[in-house]
PDB file of C-alpha atoms in Angstrom:
ATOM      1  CA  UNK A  19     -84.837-123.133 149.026  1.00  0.00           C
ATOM      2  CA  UNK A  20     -85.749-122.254 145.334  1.00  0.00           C
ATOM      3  CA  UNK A  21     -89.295-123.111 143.952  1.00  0.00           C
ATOM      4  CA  UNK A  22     -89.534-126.435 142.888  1.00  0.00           C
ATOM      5  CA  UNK A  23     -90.033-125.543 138.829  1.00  0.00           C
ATOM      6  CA  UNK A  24     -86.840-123.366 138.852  1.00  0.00           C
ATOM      7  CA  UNK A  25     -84.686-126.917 140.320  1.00  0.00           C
ATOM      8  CA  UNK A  26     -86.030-128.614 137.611  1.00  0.00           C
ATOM      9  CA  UNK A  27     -85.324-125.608 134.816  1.00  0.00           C
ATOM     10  CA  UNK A  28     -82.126-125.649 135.950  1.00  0.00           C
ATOM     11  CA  UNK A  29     -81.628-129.395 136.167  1.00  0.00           C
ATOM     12  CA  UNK A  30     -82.530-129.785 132.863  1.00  0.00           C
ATOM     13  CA  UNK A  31     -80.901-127.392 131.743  1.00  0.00           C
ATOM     14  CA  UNK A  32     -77.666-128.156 132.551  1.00  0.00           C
ATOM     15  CA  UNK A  33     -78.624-131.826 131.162  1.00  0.00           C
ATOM     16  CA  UNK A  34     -79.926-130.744 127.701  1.00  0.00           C
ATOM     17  CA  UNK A  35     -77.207-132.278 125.545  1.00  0.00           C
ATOM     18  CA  UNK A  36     -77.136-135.508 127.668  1.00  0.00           C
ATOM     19  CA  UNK A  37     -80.925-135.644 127.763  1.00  0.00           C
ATOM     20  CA  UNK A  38     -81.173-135.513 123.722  1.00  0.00           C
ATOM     21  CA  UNK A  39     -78.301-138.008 123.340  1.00  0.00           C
ATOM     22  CA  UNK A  40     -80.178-140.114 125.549  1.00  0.00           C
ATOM     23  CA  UNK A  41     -83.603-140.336 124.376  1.00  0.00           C
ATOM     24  CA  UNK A  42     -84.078-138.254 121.138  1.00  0.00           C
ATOM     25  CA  UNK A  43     -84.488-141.911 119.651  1.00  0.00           C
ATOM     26  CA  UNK A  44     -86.216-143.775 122.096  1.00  0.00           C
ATOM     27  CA  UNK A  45     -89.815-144.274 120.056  1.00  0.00           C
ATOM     28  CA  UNK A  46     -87.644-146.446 117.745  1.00  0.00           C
ATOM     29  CA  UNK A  47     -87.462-149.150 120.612  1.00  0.00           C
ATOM     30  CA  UNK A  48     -91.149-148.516 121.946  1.00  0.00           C
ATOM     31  CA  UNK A  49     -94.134-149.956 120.226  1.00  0.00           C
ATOM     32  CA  UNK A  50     -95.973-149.788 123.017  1.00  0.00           C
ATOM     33  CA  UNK A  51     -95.795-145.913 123.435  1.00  0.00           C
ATOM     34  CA  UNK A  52     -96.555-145.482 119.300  1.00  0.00           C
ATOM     35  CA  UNK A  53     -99.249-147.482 119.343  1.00  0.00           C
ATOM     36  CA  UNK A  54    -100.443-145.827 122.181  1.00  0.00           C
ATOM     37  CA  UNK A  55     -99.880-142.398 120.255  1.00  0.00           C
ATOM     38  CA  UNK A  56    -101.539-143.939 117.825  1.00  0.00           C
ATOM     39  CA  UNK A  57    -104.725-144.054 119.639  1.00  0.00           C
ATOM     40  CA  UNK A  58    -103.886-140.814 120.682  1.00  0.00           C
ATOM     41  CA  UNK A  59    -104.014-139.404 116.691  1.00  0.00           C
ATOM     42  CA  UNK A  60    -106.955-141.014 115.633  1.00  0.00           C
ATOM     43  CA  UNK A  61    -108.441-139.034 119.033  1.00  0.00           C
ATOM     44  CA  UNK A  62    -107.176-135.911 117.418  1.00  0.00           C
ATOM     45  CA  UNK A  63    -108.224-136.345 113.884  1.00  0.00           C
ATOM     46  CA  UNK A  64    -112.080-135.074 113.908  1.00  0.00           C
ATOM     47  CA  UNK A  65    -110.923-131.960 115.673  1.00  0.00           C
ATOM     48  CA  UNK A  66    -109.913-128.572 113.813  1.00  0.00           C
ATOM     49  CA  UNK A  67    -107.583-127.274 117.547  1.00  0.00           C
ATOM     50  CA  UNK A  68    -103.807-128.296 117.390  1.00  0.00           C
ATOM     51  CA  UNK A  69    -101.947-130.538 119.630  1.00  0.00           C
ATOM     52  CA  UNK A  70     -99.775-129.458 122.212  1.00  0.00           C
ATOM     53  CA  UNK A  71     -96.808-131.201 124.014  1.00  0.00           C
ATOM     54  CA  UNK A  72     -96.359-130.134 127.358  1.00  0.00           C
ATOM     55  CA  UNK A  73     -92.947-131.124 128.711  1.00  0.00           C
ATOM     56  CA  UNK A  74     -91.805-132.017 125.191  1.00  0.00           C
ATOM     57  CA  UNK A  75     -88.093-132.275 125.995  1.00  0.00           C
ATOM     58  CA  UNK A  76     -85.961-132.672 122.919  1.00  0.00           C
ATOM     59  CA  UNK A  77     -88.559-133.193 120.568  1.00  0.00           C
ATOM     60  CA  UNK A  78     -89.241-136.771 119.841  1.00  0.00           C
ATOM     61  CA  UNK A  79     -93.250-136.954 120.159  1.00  0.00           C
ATOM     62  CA  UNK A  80     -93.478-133.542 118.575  1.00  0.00           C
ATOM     63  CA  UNK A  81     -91.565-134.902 115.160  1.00  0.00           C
ATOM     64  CA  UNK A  82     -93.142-138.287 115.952  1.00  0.00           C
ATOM     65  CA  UNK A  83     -97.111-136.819 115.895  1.00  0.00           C
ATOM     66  CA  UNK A  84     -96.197-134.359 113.131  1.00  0.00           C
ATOM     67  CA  UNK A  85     -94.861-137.268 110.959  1.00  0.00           C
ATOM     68  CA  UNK A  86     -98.395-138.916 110.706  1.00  0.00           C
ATOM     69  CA  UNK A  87    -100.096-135.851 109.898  1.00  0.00           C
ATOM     70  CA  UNK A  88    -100.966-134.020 113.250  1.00  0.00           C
ATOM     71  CA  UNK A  89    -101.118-130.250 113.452  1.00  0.00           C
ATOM     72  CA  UNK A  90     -98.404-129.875 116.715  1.00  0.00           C
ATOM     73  CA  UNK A  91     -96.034-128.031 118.539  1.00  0.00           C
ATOM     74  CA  UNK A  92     -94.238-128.604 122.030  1.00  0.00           C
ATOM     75  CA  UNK A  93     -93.375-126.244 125.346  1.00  0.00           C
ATOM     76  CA  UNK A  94     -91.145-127.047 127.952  1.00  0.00           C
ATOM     77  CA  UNK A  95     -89.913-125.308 131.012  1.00  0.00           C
ATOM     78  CA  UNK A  96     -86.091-125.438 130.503  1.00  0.00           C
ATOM     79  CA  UNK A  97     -84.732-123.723 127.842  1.00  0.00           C
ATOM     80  CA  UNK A  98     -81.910-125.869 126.866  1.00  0.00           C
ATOM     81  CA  UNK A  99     -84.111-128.096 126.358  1.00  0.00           C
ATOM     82  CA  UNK A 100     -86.136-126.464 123.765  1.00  0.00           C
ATOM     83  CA  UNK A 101     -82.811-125.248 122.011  1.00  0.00           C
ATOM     84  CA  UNK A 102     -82.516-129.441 121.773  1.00  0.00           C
ATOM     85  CA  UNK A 103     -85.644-129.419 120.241  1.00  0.00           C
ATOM     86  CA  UNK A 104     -84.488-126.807 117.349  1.00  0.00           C
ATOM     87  CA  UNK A 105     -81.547-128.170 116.882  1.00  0.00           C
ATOM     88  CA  UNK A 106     -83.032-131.508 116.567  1.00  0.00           C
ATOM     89  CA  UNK A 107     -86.266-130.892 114.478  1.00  0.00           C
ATOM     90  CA  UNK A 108     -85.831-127.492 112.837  1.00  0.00           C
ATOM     91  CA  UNK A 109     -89.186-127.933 110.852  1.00  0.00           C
ATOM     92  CA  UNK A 110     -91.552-128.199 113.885  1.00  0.00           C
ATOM     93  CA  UNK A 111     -92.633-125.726 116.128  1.00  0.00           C
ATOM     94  CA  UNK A 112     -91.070-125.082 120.320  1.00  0.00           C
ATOM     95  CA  UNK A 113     -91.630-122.773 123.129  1.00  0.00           C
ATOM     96  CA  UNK A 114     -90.462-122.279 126.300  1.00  0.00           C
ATOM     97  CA  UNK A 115     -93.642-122.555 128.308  1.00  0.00           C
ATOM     98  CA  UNK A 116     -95.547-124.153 131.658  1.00  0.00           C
ATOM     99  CA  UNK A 117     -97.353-127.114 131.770  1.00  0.00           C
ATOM    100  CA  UNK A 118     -99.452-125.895 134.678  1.00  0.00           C
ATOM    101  CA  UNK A 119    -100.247-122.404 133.349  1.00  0.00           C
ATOM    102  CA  UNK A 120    -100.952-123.044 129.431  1.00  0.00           C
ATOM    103  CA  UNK A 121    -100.790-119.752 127.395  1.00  0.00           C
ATOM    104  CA  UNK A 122    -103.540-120.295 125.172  1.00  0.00           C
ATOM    105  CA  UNK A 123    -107.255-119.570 124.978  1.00  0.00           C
ATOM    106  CA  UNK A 124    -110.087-121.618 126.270  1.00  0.00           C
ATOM    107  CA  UNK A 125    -111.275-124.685 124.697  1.00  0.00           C
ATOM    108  CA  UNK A 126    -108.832-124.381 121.683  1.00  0.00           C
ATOM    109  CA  UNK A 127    -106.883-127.269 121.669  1.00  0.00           C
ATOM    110  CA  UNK A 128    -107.141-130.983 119.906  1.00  0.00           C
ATOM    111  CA  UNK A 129    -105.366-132.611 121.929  1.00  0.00           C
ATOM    112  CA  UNK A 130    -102.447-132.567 124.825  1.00  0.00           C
ATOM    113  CA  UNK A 131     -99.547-134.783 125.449  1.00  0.00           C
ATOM    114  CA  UNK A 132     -97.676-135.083 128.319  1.00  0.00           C
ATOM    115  CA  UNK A 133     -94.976-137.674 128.246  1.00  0.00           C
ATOM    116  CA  UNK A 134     -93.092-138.360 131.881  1.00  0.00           C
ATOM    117  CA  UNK A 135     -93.324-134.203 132.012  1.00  0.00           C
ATOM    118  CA  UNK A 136     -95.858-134.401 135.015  1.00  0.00           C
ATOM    119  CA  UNK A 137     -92.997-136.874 137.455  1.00  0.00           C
ATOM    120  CA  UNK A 138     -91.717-133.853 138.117  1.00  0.00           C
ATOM    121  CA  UNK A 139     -94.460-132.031 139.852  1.00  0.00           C
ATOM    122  CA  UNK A 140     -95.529-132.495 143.889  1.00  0.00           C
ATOM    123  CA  UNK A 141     -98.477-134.792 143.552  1.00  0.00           C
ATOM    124  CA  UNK A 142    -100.975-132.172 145.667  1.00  0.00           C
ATOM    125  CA  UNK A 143    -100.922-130.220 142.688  1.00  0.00           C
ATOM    126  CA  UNK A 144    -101.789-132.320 139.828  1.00  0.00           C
ATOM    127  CA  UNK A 145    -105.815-131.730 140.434  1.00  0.00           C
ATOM    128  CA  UNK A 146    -105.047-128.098 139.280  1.00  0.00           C
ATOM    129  CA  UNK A 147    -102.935-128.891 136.563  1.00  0.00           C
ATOM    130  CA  UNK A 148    -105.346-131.549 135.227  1.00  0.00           C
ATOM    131  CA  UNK A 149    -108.345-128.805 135.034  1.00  0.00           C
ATOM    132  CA  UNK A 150    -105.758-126.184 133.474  1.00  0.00           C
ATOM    133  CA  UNK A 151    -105.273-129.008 130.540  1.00  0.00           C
ATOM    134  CA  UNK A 152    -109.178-129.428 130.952  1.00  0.00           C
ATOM    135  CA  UNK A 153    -109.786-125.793 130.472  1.00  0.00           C
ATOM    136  CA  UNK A 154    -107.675-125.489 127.084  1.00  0.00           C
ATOM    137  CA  UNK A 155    -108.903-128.731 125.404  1.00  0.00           C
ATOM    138  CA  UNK A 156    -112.052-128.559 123.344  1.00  0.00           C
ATOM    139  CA  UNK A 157    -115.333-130.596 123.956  1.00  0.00           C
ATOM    140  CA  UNK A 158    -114.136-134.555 123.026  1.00  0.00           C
ATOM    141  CA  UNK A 159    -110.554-133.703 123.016  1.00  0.00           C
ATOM    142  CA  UNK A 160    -108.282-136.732 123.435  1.00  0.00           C
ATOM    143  CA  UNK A 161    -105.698-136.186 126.460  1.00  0.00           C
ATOM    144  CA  UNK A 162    -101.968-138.533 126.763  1.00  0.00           C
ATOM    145  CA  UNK A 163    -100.098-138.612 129.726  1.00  0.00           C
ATOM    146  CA  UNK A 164     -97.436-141.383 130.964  1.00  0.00           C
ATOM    147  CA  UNK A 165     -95.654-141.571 134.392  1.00  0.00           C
ATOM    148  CA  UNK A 166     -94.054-144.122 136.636  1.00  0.00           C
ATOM    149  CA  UNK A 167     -96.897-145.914 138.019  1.00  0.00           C
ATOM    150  CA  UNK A 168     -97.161-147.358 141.445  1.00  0.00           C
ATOM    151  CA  UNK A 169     -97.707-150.647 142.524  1.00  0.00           C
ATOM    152  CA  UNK A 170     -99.140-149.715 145.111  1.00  0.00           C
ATOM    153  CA  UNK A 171    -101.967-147.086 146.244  1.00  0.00           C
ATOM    154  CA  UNK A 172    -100.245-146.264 149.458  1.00  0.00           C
ATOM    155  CA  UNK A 173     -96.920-145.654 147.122  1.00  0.00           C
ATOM    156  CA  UNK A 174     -98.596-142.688 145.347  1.00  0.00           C
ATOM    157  CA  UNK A 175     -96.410-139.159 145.602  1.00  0.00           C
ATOM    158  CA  UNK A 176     -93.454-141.451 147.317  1.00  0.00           C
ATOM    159  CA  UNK A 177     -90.236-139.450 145.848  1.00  0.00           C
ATOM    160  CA  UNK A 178     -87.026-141.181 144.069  1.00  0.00           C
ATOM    161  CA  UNK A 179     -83.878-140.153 142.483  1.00  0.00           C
ATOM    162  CA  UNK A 180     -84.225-139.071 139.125  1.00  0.00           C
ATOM    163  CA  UNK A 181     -81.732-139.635 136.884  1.00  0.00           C
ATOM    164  CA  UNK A 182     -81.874-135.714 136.549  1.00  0.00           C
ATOM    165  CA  UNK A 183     -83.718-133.937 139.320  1.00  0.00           C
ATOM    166  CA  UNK A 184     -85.796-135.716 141.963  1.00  0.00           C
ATOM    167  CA  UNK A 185     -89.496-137.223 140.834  1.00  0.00           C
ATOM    168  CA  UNK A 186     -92.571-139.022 142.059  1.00  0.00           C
ATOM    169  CA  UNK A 187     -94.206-142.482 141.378  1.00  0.00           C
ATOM    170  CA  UNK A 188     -97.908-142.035 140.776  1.00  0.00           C
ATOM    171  CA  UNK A 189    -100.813-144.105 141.661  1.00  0.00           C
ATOM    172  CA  UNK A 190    -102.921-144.924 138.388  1.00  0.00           C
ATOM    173  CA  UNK A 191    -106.141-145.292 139.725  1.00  0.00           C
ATOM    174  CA  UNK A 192    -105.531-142.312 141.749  1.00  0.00           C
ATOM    175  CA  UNK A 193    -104.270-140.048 138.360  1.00  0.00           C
ATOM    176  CA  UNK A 194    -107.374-141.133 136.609  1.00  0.00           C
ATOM    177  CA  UNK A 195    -109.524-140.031 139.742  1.00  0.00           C
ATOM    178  CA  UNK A 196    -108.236-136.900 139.645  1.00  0.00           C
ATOM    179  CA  UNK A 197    -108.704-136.801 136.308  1.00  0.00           C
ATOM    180  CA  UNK A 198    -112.306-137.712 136.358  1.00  0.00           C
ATOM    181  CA  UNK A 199    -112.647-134.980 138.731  1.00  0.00           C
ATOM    182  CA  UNK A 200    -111.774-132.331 136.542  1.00  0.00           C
ATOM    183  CA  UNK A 201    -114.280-133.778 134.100  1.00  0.00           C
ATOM    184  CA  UNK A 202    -112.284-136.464 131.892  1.00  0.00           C
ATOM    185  CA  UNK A 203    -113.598-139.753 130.984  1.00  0.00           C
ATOM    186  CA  UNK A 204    -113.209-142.680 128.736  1.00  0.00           C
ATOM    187  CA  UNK A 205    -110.280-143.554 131.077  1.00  0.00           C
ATOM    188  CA  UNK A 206    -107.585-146.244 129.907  1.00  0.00           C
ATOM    189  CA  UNK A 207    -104.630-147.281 131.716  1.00  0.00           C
ATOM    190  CA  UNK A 208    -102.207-149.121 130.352  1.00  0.00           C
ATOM    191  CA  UNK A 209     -99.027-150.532 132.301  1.00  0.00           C
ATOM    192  CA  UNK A 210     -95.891-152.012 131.731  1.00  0.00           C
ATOM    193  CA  UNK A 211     -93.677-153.593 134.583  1.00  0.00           C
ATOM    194  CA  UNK A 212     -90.012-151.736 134.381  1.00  0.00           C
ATOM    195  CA  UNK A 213     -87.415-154.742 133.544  1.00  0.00           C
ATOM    196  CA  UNK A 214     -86.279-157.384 136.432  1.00  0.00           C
ATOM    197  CA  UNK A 215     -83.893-155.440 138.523  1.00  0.00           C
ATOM    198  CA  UNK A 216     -85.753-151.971 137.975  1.00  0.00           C
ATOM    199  CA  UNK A 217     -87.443-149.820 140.415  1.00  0.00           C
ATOM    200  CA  UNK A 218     -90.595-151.169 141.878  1.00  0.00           C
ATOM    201  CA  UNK A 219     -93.458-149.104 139.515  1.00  0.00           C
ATOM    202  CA  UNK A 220     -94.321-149.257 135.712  1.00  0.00           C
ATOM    203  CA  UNK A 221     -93.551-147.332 132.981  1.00  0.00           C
ATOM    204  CA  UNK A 222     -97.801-146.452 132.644  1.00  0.00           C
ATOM    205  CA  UNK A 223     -99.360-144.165 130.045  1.00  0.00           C
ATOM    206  CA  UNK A 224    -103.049-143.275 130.238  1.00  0.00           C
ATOM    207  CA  UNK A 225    -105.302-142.119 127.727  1.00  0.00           C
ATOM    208  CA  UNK A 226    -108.619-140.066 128.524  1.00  0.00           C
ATOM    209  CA  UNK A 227    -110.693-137.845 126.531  1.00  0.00           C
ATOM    210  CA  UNK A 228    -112.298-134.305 127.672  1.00  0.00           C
ATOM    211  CA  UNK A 229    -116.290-135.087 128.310  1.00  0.00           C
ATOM    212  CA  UNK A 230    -118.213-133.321 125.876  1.00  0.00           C
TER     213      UNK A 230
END
């Protein structure tokens, strides 16, 4: 069996055009997510680091956070989807990179997004991934992260079909314990129910900030 981040390189991969088609536009129909990156910005703005994307996909948050002013660039594991990402949004700045093994020095960052890049991952990692992104962040550093949220404690790490290569619904309470963990606070969840006739979890994005 291959390692799990080399299934989902290579299922996103081979999904990069149908991926961008899909969702390069989807902020346009989501006020909930911009004003949520709002939040996010006005986190950033007191801080001199830039803001990295971590699972960035084609692009969208990336152009999004750079239109309002925000020094940022984006990483992603697959390849195609970072040539998306180009092709897409020339101006602004991609990598191919890991969200669990960040290549840059300690305490230099303003900020981190990750947006549905963390479904991916088995849920008995994410306490090492959240003090990787706590280890890069500087002192007061604003973190954004969104998932599929269960309704359910005893639902956390249950797997589903993916529409591209096989995720996890997450527990809120238990992301933000884990985050706390690691040394975040000023923990706020936010949740909103997936239409009638959806899967059983919310689209949920929290926002924390690195404890000074």
């Amino acid at each position: 069996m291959e390692p799990a981040g080399t299934a989902v390189r290579r299922a996103y991969d081979a999904n990069a055009e149908r991926y961008a088609s899909l969702f390069l536009n989807d902020l346009d129909h989501d006020s909930q997510t911009v004003e949520a990156l709002a939040s996010f910005a006005a986190g950033v703005a007191t801080l001199p680091g830039p803001v990295l994307d971590v699972g960035c996909g084609p692009g969208s948050v990336v152009n999004h956070l750079g239109g309002v002013g925000l020094d940022v660039s984006g990483i992603d594991l697959s390849p195609g989807q970072i040539e998306q990402a180009h092709r897409a949004y020339p101006e602004r700045s991609f990598a191919v990179g890991d969200l669990t093994a960040l290549d840059v020095v300690d305490a230099s960052l303003g900020g981190i997004v990750s947006r549905y890049s963390i479904i991916h991952l088995d849920p008995v990692v994410l306490g090492a991934v959240f003090a990787e992104w706590f280890r890069a962040l500087q002192p007061g550093a604003p973190l954004f992260v969104s998932f599929f949220g269960s309704r359910s404690p005893d639902a956390h790490g249950t797997p589903f079909d993916h529409k591209v290569v096989t995720a996890y619904e997450l527990d809120p309470a238990t992301v933000g314990d884990l985050l706390r963990d690691v040394g975040f606070g000023r923990i706020e969840i936010v949740a909103t129910p997936i239409p009638e006739g959806g899967r059983p979890f919310d689209h949920t994005t929290l926002l924390a900030q690195k404890r000074s």
